[in-house]
GROMACS .gro file of N, CA and C in nm:
model
  171
    1UNK      N    1   9.909   6.293  10.886
    1UNK     CA    2  10.074   6.254  10.876
    1UNK      C    3  10.090   6.121  10.823
    2UNK      N    4  10.129   6.117  10.715
    2UNK     CA    5  10.160   5.994  10.651
    2UNK      C    6  10.318   5.947  10.701
    3UNK      N    7  10.366   5.792  10.730
    3UNK     CA    8  10.452   5.761  10.721
    3UNK      C    9  10.477   5.640  10.784
    4UNK      N   10  10.562   5.531  10.753
    4UNK     CA   11  10.590   5.430  10.760
    4UNK      C   12  10.622   5.374  10.939
    5UNK      N   13  10.638   5.495  11.011
    5UNK     CA   14  10.654   5.435  11.146
    5UNK      C   15  10.529   5.517  11.217
    6UNK      N   16  10.398   5.539  11.102
    6UNK     CA   17  10.304   5.587  11.231
    6UNK      C   18  10.254   5.451  11.282
    7UNK      N   19  10.157   5.399  11.411
    7UNK     CA   20  10.103   5.320  11.427
    7UNK      C   21   9.948   5.297  11.373
    8UNK      N   22   9.862   5.227  11.364
    8UNK     CA   23   9.729   5.217  11.312
    8UNK      C   24   9.650   5.284  11.418
    9UNK      N   25   9.540   5.311  11.414
    9UNK     CA   26   9.430   5.309  11.518
    9UNK      C   27   9.410   5.226  11.561
   10UNK      N   28   9.404   5.218  11.730
   10UNK     CA   29   9.354   5.083  11.789
   10UNK      C   30   9.494   5.023  11.812
   11UNK      N   31   9.576   5.047  11.764
   11UNK     CA   32   9.682   4.981  11.813
   11UNK      C   33   9.714   5.027  11.985
   12UNK      N   34   9.757   4.878  12.072
   12UNK     CA   35   9.757   4.964  12.217
   12UNK      C   36   9.900   4.923  12.268
   13UNK      N   37   9.936   5.017  12.345
   13UNK     CA   38  10.067   5.009  12.398
   13UNK      C   39  10.052   4.891  12.488
   14UNK      N   40  10.211   4.816  12.455
   14UNK     CA   41  10.232   4.689  12.582
   14UNK      C   42  10.231   4.697  12.702
   15UNK      N   43  10.170   4.650  12.758
   15UNK     CA   44  10.203   4.654  12.947
   15UNK      C   45  10.246   4.498  12.975
   16UNK      N   46  10.307   4.550  13.106
   16UNK     CA   47  10.363   4.396  13.167
   16UNK      C   48  10.403   4.294  13.116
   17UNK      N   49  10.355   4.193  13.118
   17UNK     CA   50  10.379   4.061  13.025
   17UNK      C   51  10.337   4.072  12.885
   18UNK      N   52  10.321   4.143  12.825
   18UNK     CA   53  10.304   4.157  12.681
   18UNK      C   54  10.449   4.194  12.630
   19UNK      N   55  10.509   4.277  12.694
   19UNK     CA   56  10.685   4.300  12.628
   19UNK      C   57  10.737   4.217  12.620
   20UNK      N   58  10.803   4.206  12.540
   20UNK     CA   59  10.876   4.109  12.438
   20UNK      C   60  11.051   4.159  12.512
   21UNK      N   61  11.064   4.249  12.481
   21UNK     CA   62  11.210   4.266  12.467
   21UNK      C   63  11.253   4.223  12.592
   22UNK      N   64  11.424   4.189  12.589
   22UNK     CA   65  11.458   4.134  12.695
   22UNK      C   66  11.548   4.245  12.820
   23UNK      N   67  11.602   4.381  12.701
   23UNK     CA   68  11.583   4.485  12.812
   23UNK      C   69  11.525   4.562  12.769
   24UNK      N   70  11.497   4.680  12.875
   24UNK     CA   71  11.433   4.802  12.867
   24UNK      C   72  11.497   4.918  12.924
   25UNK      N   73  11.471   5.032  12.879
   25UNK     CA   74  11.499   5.174  12.932
   25UNK      C   75  11.400   5.207  13.044
   26UNK      N   76  11.481   5.212  13.207
   26UNK     CA   77  11.372   5.218  13.281
   26UNK      C   78  11.354   5.367  13.298
   27UNK      N   79  11.222   5.458  13.305
   27UNK     CA   80  11.175   5.578  13.381
   27UNK      C   81  11.122   5.545  13.495
   28UNK      N   82  11.168   5.607  13.581
   28UNK     CA   83  11.112   5.596  13.757
   28UNK      C   84  10.961   5.685  13.723
   29UNK      N   85  10.897   5.664  13.842
   29UNK     CA   86  10.748   5.709  13.840
   29UNK      C   87  10.770   5.842  13.844
   30UNK      N   88  10.874   5.931  13.869
   30UNK     CA   89  10.923   6.078  13.879
   30UNK      C   90  10.956   6.158  13.762
   31UNK      N   91  10.974   6.061  13.655
   31UNK     CA   92  11.016   6.092  13.544
   31UNK      C   93  11.174   6.039  13.551
   32UNK      N   94  11.266   6.042  13.615
   32UNK     CA   95  11.390   6.005  13.623
   32UNK      C   96  11.447   5.891  13.558
   33UNK      N   97  11.550   5.919  13.486
   33UNK     CA   98  11.612   5.773  13.409
   33UNK      C   99  11.669   5.716  13.528
   34UNK      N  100  11.624   5.552  13.525
   34UNK     CA  101  11.702   5.494  13.575
   34UNK      C  102  11.838   5.398  13.529
   35UNK      N  103  11.767   5.361  13.393
   35UNK     CA  104  11.897   5.339  13.317
   35UNK      C  105  11.839   5.182  13.213
   36UNK      N  106  11.940   5.108  13.146
   36UNK     CA  107  11.890   5.005  13.081
   36UNK      C  108  11.874   4.894  13.181
   37UNK      N  109  11.780   4.802  13.239
   37UNK     CA  110  11.770   4.702  13.279
   37UNK      C  111  11.718   4.608  13.236
   38UNK      N  112  11.728   4.492  13.279
   38UNK     CA  113  11.602   4.387  13.222
   38UNK      C  114  11.511   4.352  13.244
   39UNK      N  115  11.416   4.313  13.199
   39UNK     CA  116  11.260   4.300  13.152
   39UNK      C  117  11.261   4.261  13.302
   40UNK      N  118  11.294   4.158  13.363
   40UNK     CA  119  11.259   4.119  13.490
   40UNK      C  120  11.292   4.187  13.583
   41UNK      N  121  11.404   4.267  13.557
   41UNK     CA  122  11.439   4.380  13.689
   41UNK      C  123  11.295   4.512  13.676
   42UNK      N  124  11.261   4.546  13.564
   42UNK     CA  125  11.169   4.643  13.556
   42UNK      C  126  11.058   4.615  13.575
   43UNK      N  127  11.023   4.485  13.553
   43UNK     CA  128  10.876   4.438  13.584
   43UNK      C  129  10.908   4.441  13.749
   44UNK      N  130  10.978   4.364  13.834
   44UNK     CA  131  10.977   4.377  13.978
   44UNK      C  132  10.995   4.508  14.008
   45UNK      N  133  11.038   4.627  13.955
   45UNK     CA  134  11.074   4.764  14.022
   45UNK      C  135  10.898   4.832  13.977
   46UNK      N  136  10.808   4.782  13.895
   46UNK     CA  137  10.682   4.829  13.888
   46UNK      C  138  10.565   4.786  13.937
   47UNK      N  139  10.623   4.653  14.005
   47UNK     CA  140  10.531   4.571  14.083
   47UNK      C  141  10.555   4.599  14.231
   48UNK      N  142  10.666   4.636  14.244
   48UNK     CA  143  10.678   4.703  14.408
   48UNK      C  144  10.607   4.826  14.416
   49UNK      N  145  10.614   4.922  14.286
   49UNK     CA  146  10.568   5.019  14.343
   49UNK      C  147  10.435   5.076  14.271
   50UNK      N  148  10.346   4.913  14.252
   50UNK     CA  149  10.203   4.925  14.241
   50UNK      C  150  10.193   5.016  14.097
   51UNK      N  151  10.295   4.979  13.992
   51UNK     CA  152  10.241   5.055  13.835
   51UNK      C  153  10.270   4.934  13.731
   52UNK      N  154  10.221   5.026  13.624
   52UNK     CA  155  10.243   4.910  13.531
   52UNK      C  156  10.352   4.944  13.433
   53UNK      N  157  10.430   4.811  13.394
   53UNK     CA  158  10.505   4.852  13.290
   53UNK      C  159  10.485   4.896  13.155
   54UNK      N  160  10.499   5.019  13.074
   54UNK     CA  161  10.460   5.043  12.972
   54UNK      C  162  10.533   5.066  12.898
   55UNK      N  163  10.539   4.993  12.748
   55UNK     CA  164  10.639   4.976  12.616
   55UNK      C  165  10.596   5.096  12.559
   56UNK      N  166  10.705   5.178  12.512
   56UNK     CA  167  10.732   5.305  12.407
   56UNK      C  168  10.792   5.313  12.353
   57UNK      N  169  10.809   5.395  12.211
   57UNK     CA  170  10.898   5.354  12.136
   57UNK      C  171  10.930   5.479  12.064
   0.00000   0.00000   0.00000
């Protein structure tokens, strides 16, 4: 499928300290919507749960 929004093959999702956004929409490990939080809070939440924070769009 052609389109300007398609990622090139080989692009990887940003994880943990690669994420540059100030705020993120956090989704919990069970898929629940936590809400929009600071990147620092999202990182802390992920670390406490022994999970990676993954940026998706």
